[in-house]
Tab-separated table of C-alpha atoms and ligand atoms in Angstrom:
chain	number	residue	atom	x	y	z
V	1	MET	CA	8.001	0.258	18.130
V	2	PHE	CA	5.416	-0.758	15.689
V	3	GLY	CA	3.337	-3.696	16.897
V	4	GLY	CA	3.365	-2.790	20.599
V	5	PRO	CA	0.612	-3.401	21.434
V	6	LEU	CA	-0.504	-5.891	18.954
V	7	LEU	CA	-4.354	-6.148	19.216
V	8	GLU	CA	-5.785	-9.420	17.755
V	9	PHE	CA	-9.330	-10.039	16.796
V	10	GLU	CA	-11.065	-13.087	15.101
V	11	VAL	CA	-13.522	-10.749	12.992
V	12	LEU	CA	-13.752	-7.240	12.521
V	13	GLU	CA	-15.815	-5.044	10.029
V	14	SER	CA	-12.463	-3.722	8.979
V	15	THR	CA	-9.260	-3.119	10.900
V	16	ASN	CA	-9.196	0.607	9.835
V	17	LYS	CA	-12.542	1.106	11.232
V	18	THR	CA	-11.620	-0.454	14.611
V	19	ALA	CA	-8.547	1.630	14.737
V	20	ALA	CA	-10.327	4.850	13.933
V	21	ASP	CA	-12.924	3.939	16.753
V	22	LEU	CA	-10.007	3.288	19.270
V	23	LEU	CA	-8.273	6.482	18.295
V	24	SER	CA	-11.562	8.550	18.742
V	25	HIS	CA	-11.604	7.235	22.372
V	26	GLY	CA	-7.929	8.007	23.037
V	27	ASN	CA	-7.073	4.315	23.166
V	28	ALA	CA	-4.629	3.769	20.493
V	29	ALA	CA	-1.175	4.859	20.869
V	30	HIS	CA	1.476	5.412	18.185
V	31	GLY	CA	2.580	1.988	17.053
V	32	THR	CA	-0.546	0.061	17.928
V	33	VAL	CA	-1.504	-2.614	15.482
V	34	ILE	CA	-4.850	-4.139	15.063
V	35	LEU	CA	-5.087	-7.444	13.483
V	36	ALA	CA	-8.129	-9.374	12.340
V	37	HIS	CA	-8.261	-12.913	11.089
V	38	ALA	CA	-11.263	-12.035	9.034
V	39	GLN	CA	-12.881	-8.891	7.852
V	40	SER	CA	-16.507	-8.629	7.088
V	41	ASP	CA	-16.442	-5.180	5.243
V	42	GLY	CA	-12.697	-4.781	4.007
V	43	ARG	CA	-12.201	-1.680	1.857
V	44	GLY	CA	-9.999	-0.446	-0.773
V	45	GLN	CA	-9.582	2.970	-2.199
V	46	ARG	CA	-12.726	4.767	-3.431
V	47	GLY	CA	-14.722	2.753	-1.015
V	48	ARG	CA	-14.175	-0.439	-3.092
V	49	SER	CA	-13.968	-3.625	-1.239
V	50	TRP	CA	-11.082	-5.701	-0.231
V	51	GLN	CA	-11.684	-9.532	-0.102
V	52	SER	CA	-9.683	-11.605	2.276
V	53	ALA	CA	-10.064	-15.236	3.075
V	54	PRO	CA	-10.679	-15.752	6.878
V	55	SER	CA	-7.522	-17.169	8.621
V	56	LEU	CA	-5.710	-17.596	5.309
V	57	ASP	CA	-4.761	-14.014	4.386
V	58	LEU	CA	-3.519	-11.062	6.495
V	59	THR	CA	-5.283	-7.831	7.389
V	60	PHE	CA	-4.095	-5.357	9.754
V	61	THR	CA	-3.820	-1.582	10.555
V	62	ILE	CA	-0.872	0.242	11.868
V	63	VAL	CA	-1.712	3.346	13.932
V	64	THR	CA	0.703	6.170	13.681
V	65	LYS	CA	1.046	9.707	15.082
V	66	PRO	CA	3.607	11.380	12.968
V	67	ALA	CA	5.449	14.157	14.549
V	68	GLY	CA	5.144	17.668	12.794
V	69	LEU	CA	4.301	16.077	9.430
V	70	LYS	CA	2.828	18.693	7.044
V	71	ALA	CA	-0.072	17.812	4.885
V	72	ASP	CA	1.860	18.482	1.673
V	73	ALA	CA	4.461	15.865	2.836
V	74	GLN	CA	1.931	13.061	3.742
V	75	PHE	CA	2.744	10.796	0.824
V	76	GLY	CA	5.862	9.892	2.727
V	77	ILE	CA	3.577	7.585	4.782
V	78	SER	CA	2.490	5.694	1.592
V	79	LYS	CA	6.051	5.350	0.587
V	80	VAL	CA	7.062	3.904	3.932
V	81	ALA	CA	3.941	1.472	3.922
V	82	ALA	CA	4.701	0.578	0.225
V	83	LEU	CA	8.381	-0.188	0.659
V	84	ALA	CA	7.714	-2.242	3.889
V	85	VAL	CA	5.184	-4.525	2.452
V	86	HIS	CA	7.234	-4.802	-0.824
V	87	ASP	CA	10.233	-5.867	1.131
V	88	ALA	CA	8.409	-8.637	2.929
V	89	VAL	CA	6.674	-9.879	-0.060
V	90	ARG	CA	9.695	-9.750	-2.259
V	91	ALA	CA	11.702	-11.914	0.251
V	92	ARG	CA	9.278	-14.664	-0.211
V	93	VAL	CA	8.699	-15.001	-3.985
V	94	GLN	CA	10.437	-15.332	-7.137
V	95	GLY	CA	8.356	-13.171	-9.381
V	96	ASP	CA	9.004	-9.414	-10.193
V	97	THR	CA	7.535	-7.658	-7.339
V	98	ARG	CA	6.613	-4.074	-7.828
V	99	ILE	CA	4.908	-1.063	-6.198
V	100	LYS	CA	1.856	-0.177	-8.225
V	101	TRP	CA	1.393	3.620	-7.598
V	102	PRO	CA	0.353	4.817	-5.072
V	103	ASN	CA	0.563	1.782	-2.952
V	104	ASP	CA	-0.456	-1.732	-4.275
V	105	ILE	CA	2.029	-4.444	-4.551
V	106	LEU	CA	1.942	-6.542	-7.652
V	107	ILE	CA	3.809	-9.745	-8.510
V	108	ASP	CA	4.210	-9.567	-12.275
V	109	ARG	CA	0.814	-7.980	-13.160
V	110	ARG	CA	-1.138	-9.564	-10.439
V	111	LYS	CA	-2.000	-7.789	-7.076
V	112	VAL	CA	-0.699	-9.572	-3.984
V	113	ALA	CA	-1.257	-6.695	-1.510
V	114	GLY	CA	-3.401	-3.458	-1.030
V	115	ILE	CA	-2.688	-0.561	1.311
V	116	LEU	CA	-5.305	1.861	2.319
V	117	ILE	CA	-4.224	5.105	4.307
V	118	LYS	CA	-6.435	7.380	6.083
V	119	ASN	CA	-4.838	10.530	7.478
V	120	ASP	CA	-6.479	12.814	10.167
V	121	LEU	CA	-5.542	16.543	9.691
V	122	VAL	CA	-5.417	19.280	12.157
V	123	GLY	CA	-4.699	22.586	10.491
V	124	GLU	CA	-1.843	21.801	7.988
V	125	LEU	CA	-0.501	18.833	10.216
V	126	VAL	CA	-1.248	15.133	9.976
V	127	VAL	CA	-1.951	14.098	13.575
V	128	ASN	CA	-2.966	10.470	12.941
V	129	SER	CA	-2.338	8.188	10.037
V	130	LEU	CA	-4.082	4.703	9.893
V	131	ILE	CA	-2.292	2.287	7.590
V	132	GLY	CA	-4.389	-0.546	6.506
V	133	VAL	CA	-2.744	-3.508	4.876
V	134	GLY	CA	-4.237	-6.476	3.107
V	135	ILE	CA	-1.922	-9.202	1.943
V	136	ASN	CA	-3.075	-12.413	-0.040
V	137	VAL	CA	-0.961	-14.965	1.857
V	138	ASN	CA	-2.271	-18.499	1.824
V	139	ASN	CA	-5.587	-18.183	-0.216
V	140	GLN	CA	-4.859	-20.257	-3.351
V	141	GLU	CA	-8.448	-19.655	-4.776
V	142	LEU	CA	-8.763	-15.987	-5.707
V	143	PRO	CA	-11.455	-15.027	-8.324
V	144	GLU	CA	-9.860	-14.589	-11.599
V	145	GLU	CA	-11.439	-11.256	-12.195
V	146	LEU	CA	-9.429	-9.780	-9.481
V	147	VAL	CA	-6.165	-10.426	-11.281
V	148	ALA	CA	-4.711	-11.307	-7.894
V	149	THR	CA	-2.170	-13.660	-6.649
V	150	SER	CA	-0.857	-14.841	-3.146
V	151	LEU	CA	2.329	-15.740	-1.506
V	152	ALA	CA	1.279	-19.412	-1.554
V	153	ILE	CA	0.481	-19.322	-5.272
V	154	GLU	CA	3.673	-17.755	-6.099
V	155	SER	CA	6.005	-19.749	-3.855
V	156	GLY	CA	4.105	-22.956	-3.911
V	157	THR	CA	4.310	-23.210	-0.219
V	158	LEU	CA	2.106	-22.006	2.789
V	159	HIS	CA	3.398	-18.895	4.766
V	160	ASP	CA	3.198	-18.122	8.508
V	161	ARG	CA	1.221	-15.121	8.697
V	162	LEU	CA	2.356	-13.828	12.131
V	163	SER	CA	6.037	-14.093	10.929
V	164	LEU	CA	4.995	-12.187	7.737
V	165	LEU	CA	3.259	-9.392	9.941
V	166	ARG	CA	6.257	-9.115	12.172
V	167	GLU	CA	8.514	-8.825	9.088
V	168	VAL	CA	6.432	-5.979	7.576
V	169	LEU	CA	6.246	-4.229	11.090
V	170	ASP	CA	10.124	-4.402	11.128
V	171	ARG	CA	10.446	-3.054	7.612
V	172	PHE	CA	8.029	-0.415	8.423
V	173	GLY	CA	10.039	0.702	11.422
V	174	TYR	CA	13.199	0.622	9.320
V	175	TRP	CA	11.671	2.891	6.639
V	176	TRP	CA	9.779	5.060	9.072
V	177	ALA	CA	13.146	5.911	10.717
V	178	LYS	CA	14.798	6.606	7.478
V	179	TRP	CA	12.089	8.850	6.467
V	180	GLU	CA	12.044	10.727	9.717
V	181	SER	CA	15.690	11.333	9.535
V	182	ALA	CA	15.917	12.274	5.763
V	183	ARG	CA	12.296	12.880	4.979
V	184	GLU	CA	12.122	12.839	1.047
V	185	GLU	CA	15.765	12.019	0.140
V	186	GLY	CA	15.605	8.708	2.073
V	187	LEU	CA	13.079	7.147	-0.002
V	188	VAL	CA	14.296	7.097	-3.413
V	189	SER	CA	13.865	3.446	-3.290
V	190	TYR	CA	10.175	3.740	-3.848
V	191	THR	CA	10.975	5.251	-7.346
V	192	ASP	CA	13.112	2.133	-8.300
V	193	ARG	CA	10.313	-0.077	-7.455
V	194	LEU	CA	7.721	1.581	-9.422
V	195	TRP	CA	5.545	-0.728	-11.647
V	196	THR	CA	5.960	0.089	-15.267
V	197	ARG	CA	8.620	2.816	-14.529
V	198	GLY	CA	10.146	4.060	-17.743
V	199	ARG	CA	7.831	1.718	-19.864
V	200	TRP	CA	4.887	2.779	-22.010
V	201	ALA	CA	1.785	1.714	-20.173
V	202	ASP	CA	-2.029	2.046	-20.616
V	203	MET	CA	-3.472	4.795	-18.267
V	204	LEU	CA	-6.682	6.570	-17.837
V	205	LEU	CA	-6.254	10.484	-17.690
V	206	ASP	CA	-9.569	12.314	-17.058
V	207	GLY	CA	-11.212	9.026	-18.014
V	208	GLU	CA	-9.514	8.944	-21.443
V	209	ALA	CA	-7.207	5.908	-22.410
V	210	THR	CA	-3.696	7.254	-22.782
V	211	LYS	CA	-0.228	5.654	-23.323
V	212	ALA	CA	2.101	7.085	-20.727
V	213	ARG	CA	5.442	6.426	-19.130
V	214	ALA	CA	5.776	6.695	-15.387
V	215	LEU	CA	9.095	8.572	-14.562
V	216	ASP	CA	8.645	9.317	-10.622
V	217	VAL	CA	6.311	10.409	-7.964
V	218	ASP	CA	6.519	14.187	-6.982
V	219	PRO	CA	6.573	15.311	-3.351
V	220	LEU	CA	2.961	15.563	-3.274
V	221	GLY	CA	2.658	11.883	-4.248
V	222	ARG	CA	1.318	12.675	-7.735
V	223	LEU	CA	2.746	10.410	-10.446
V	224	LEU	CA	5.097	12.119	-12.824
V	225	ILE	CA	4.412	10.827	-16.355
V	226	GLU	CA	5.554	11.377	-19.898
V	227	LEU	CA	2.950	11.362	-22.512
V	228	THR	CA	3.502	10.307	-26.194
V	229	ASP	CA	3.912	13.926	-27.391
V	230	GLY	CA	6.718	14.461	-24.995
V	231	THR	CA	5.014	16.470	-22.353
V	232	VAL	CA	5.915	15.674	-18.768
V	233	GLN	CA	3.424	16.349	-16.010
V	234	ALA	CA	2.359	15.223	-12.505
V	235	TYR	CA	-1.161	13.940	-11.857
V	236	GLY	CA	-2.927	12.840	-8.682
V	237	LEU	CA	-5.433	9.862	-8.258
V	238	ASP	CA	-8.144	12.314	-8.950
V	239	ARG	CA	-7.193	12.638	-12.604
V	240	LEU	CA	-4.886	9.500	-13.394
V	241	ARG	CA	-4.925	5.788	-12.942
V	242	PHE	CA	-3.524	2.851	-14.397
V	243	ALA	CA	-5.897	1.095	-17.010
V	244	PRO	CA	-7.229	-2.223	-15.737
V	245	ARG	CA	-4.320	-4.723	-15.915
B	1	LIG	P1	-6.975	-1.289	-9.240
B	1	LIG	O1	-6.077	-2.242	-8.875
B	1	LIG	O2	-8.308	-1.990	-10.076
B	1	LIG	O3	-6.487	-0.139	-10.178
B	1	LIG	P2	-7.277	0.234	-6.948
B	1	LIG	O4	-5.812	0.345	-6.856
B	1	LIG	O5	-8.137	1.401	-6.975
B	1	LIG	O6	-7.717	-0.746	-8.087
B	1	LIG	P3	-7.779	-0.634	-4.218
B	1	LIG	O7	-8.647	0.331	-3.777
B	1	LIG	O8	-6.383	-0.712	-3.814
B	1	LIG	O9	-7.748	-0.724	-5.788
B	1	LIG	O10	-8.364	-2.114	-3.941
B	1	LIG	C1	-9.622	-2.365	-4.126
B	1	LIG	C2	-9.693	-3.239	-5.362
B	1	LIG	O11	-8.792	-4.283	-5.359
B	1	LIG	C3	-11.100	-3.907	-5.504
B	1	LIG	O12	-11.977	-3.122	-6.223
B	1	LIG	C4	-10.806	-5.244	-6.409
B	1	LIG	O13	-10.713	-5.053	-7.689
B	1	LIG	C5	-9.386	-5.547	-5.990
B	1	LIG	N1	-9.391	-6.504	-4.788
B	1	LIG	C6	-10.098	-6.788	-3.778
B	1	LIG	N2	-9.652	-7.853	-2.995
B	1	LIG	C7	-8.567	-8.074	-3.538
B	1	LIG	C8	-7.497	-9.102	-3.033
B	1	LIG	N3	-7.833	-9.865	-1.965
B	1	LIG	N4	-6.481	-9.206	-3.877
B	1	LIG	C9	-6.266	-8.412	-5.095
B	1	LIG	N5	-7.141	-7.541	-5.446
B	1	LIG	C10	-8.327	-7.421	-4.690
């Protein structure tokens, strides 16, 4: 279902941008995947850039049109995407692979994949969701300041990027179906895989350095944390983030 059709490009500004352009012209059905072997303007959250090595890494966008998805349940898409990428990465490396809330994938403390989701809302429904994924696959020369790693660095061997893509799409289909049939309850695995879950970690709350323990994610996708004074509260990305690793 996901990856039919698979549209492959040598170079794009970004796969999310091409996906949005195709959608706006009515040319991207649910399940379409846009793959670029190189991106000239890859993006992360908050407009930051995503670097990928041409023909060594994987950058793609999955176009989805969720049925009847309410805006306040849209974090389910982040869970589906993070679980799918986590499954495929974890199967290829030895290190401790975790989901860094909301949807990066880390091996030990290094980032191996990033996910950028763009949802279009009409009224209170999410009508389109573009799920952009960047995975460091065969690049073994990542700049140290990124605190990043790749599948090749972790496993000591090169990986076939198209097989990895197929596996991520298969796992995406698996979690998507589970989520559609059970919405929230189906995806508790996300909580089990959270980076620093139950451990005191350095976070920034309203820009202030804070120690907190991640407990879970609430239905709105906010991270539920315990502060050192024992208070438990949920915060969104607008107020809370992990301190630089
Ligand atoms: P952080 O991980 O610093 O908390 P974030 O979760 O907000 O940031 P994203 O928006 O998901 O980050 O990704 C963009 C950031 O990821 C960039 O600012 C850069 O620091 C880092 N980055 C860019 N390219 C890569 C890459 N190939 N591998 C790992 N990290 C990268």
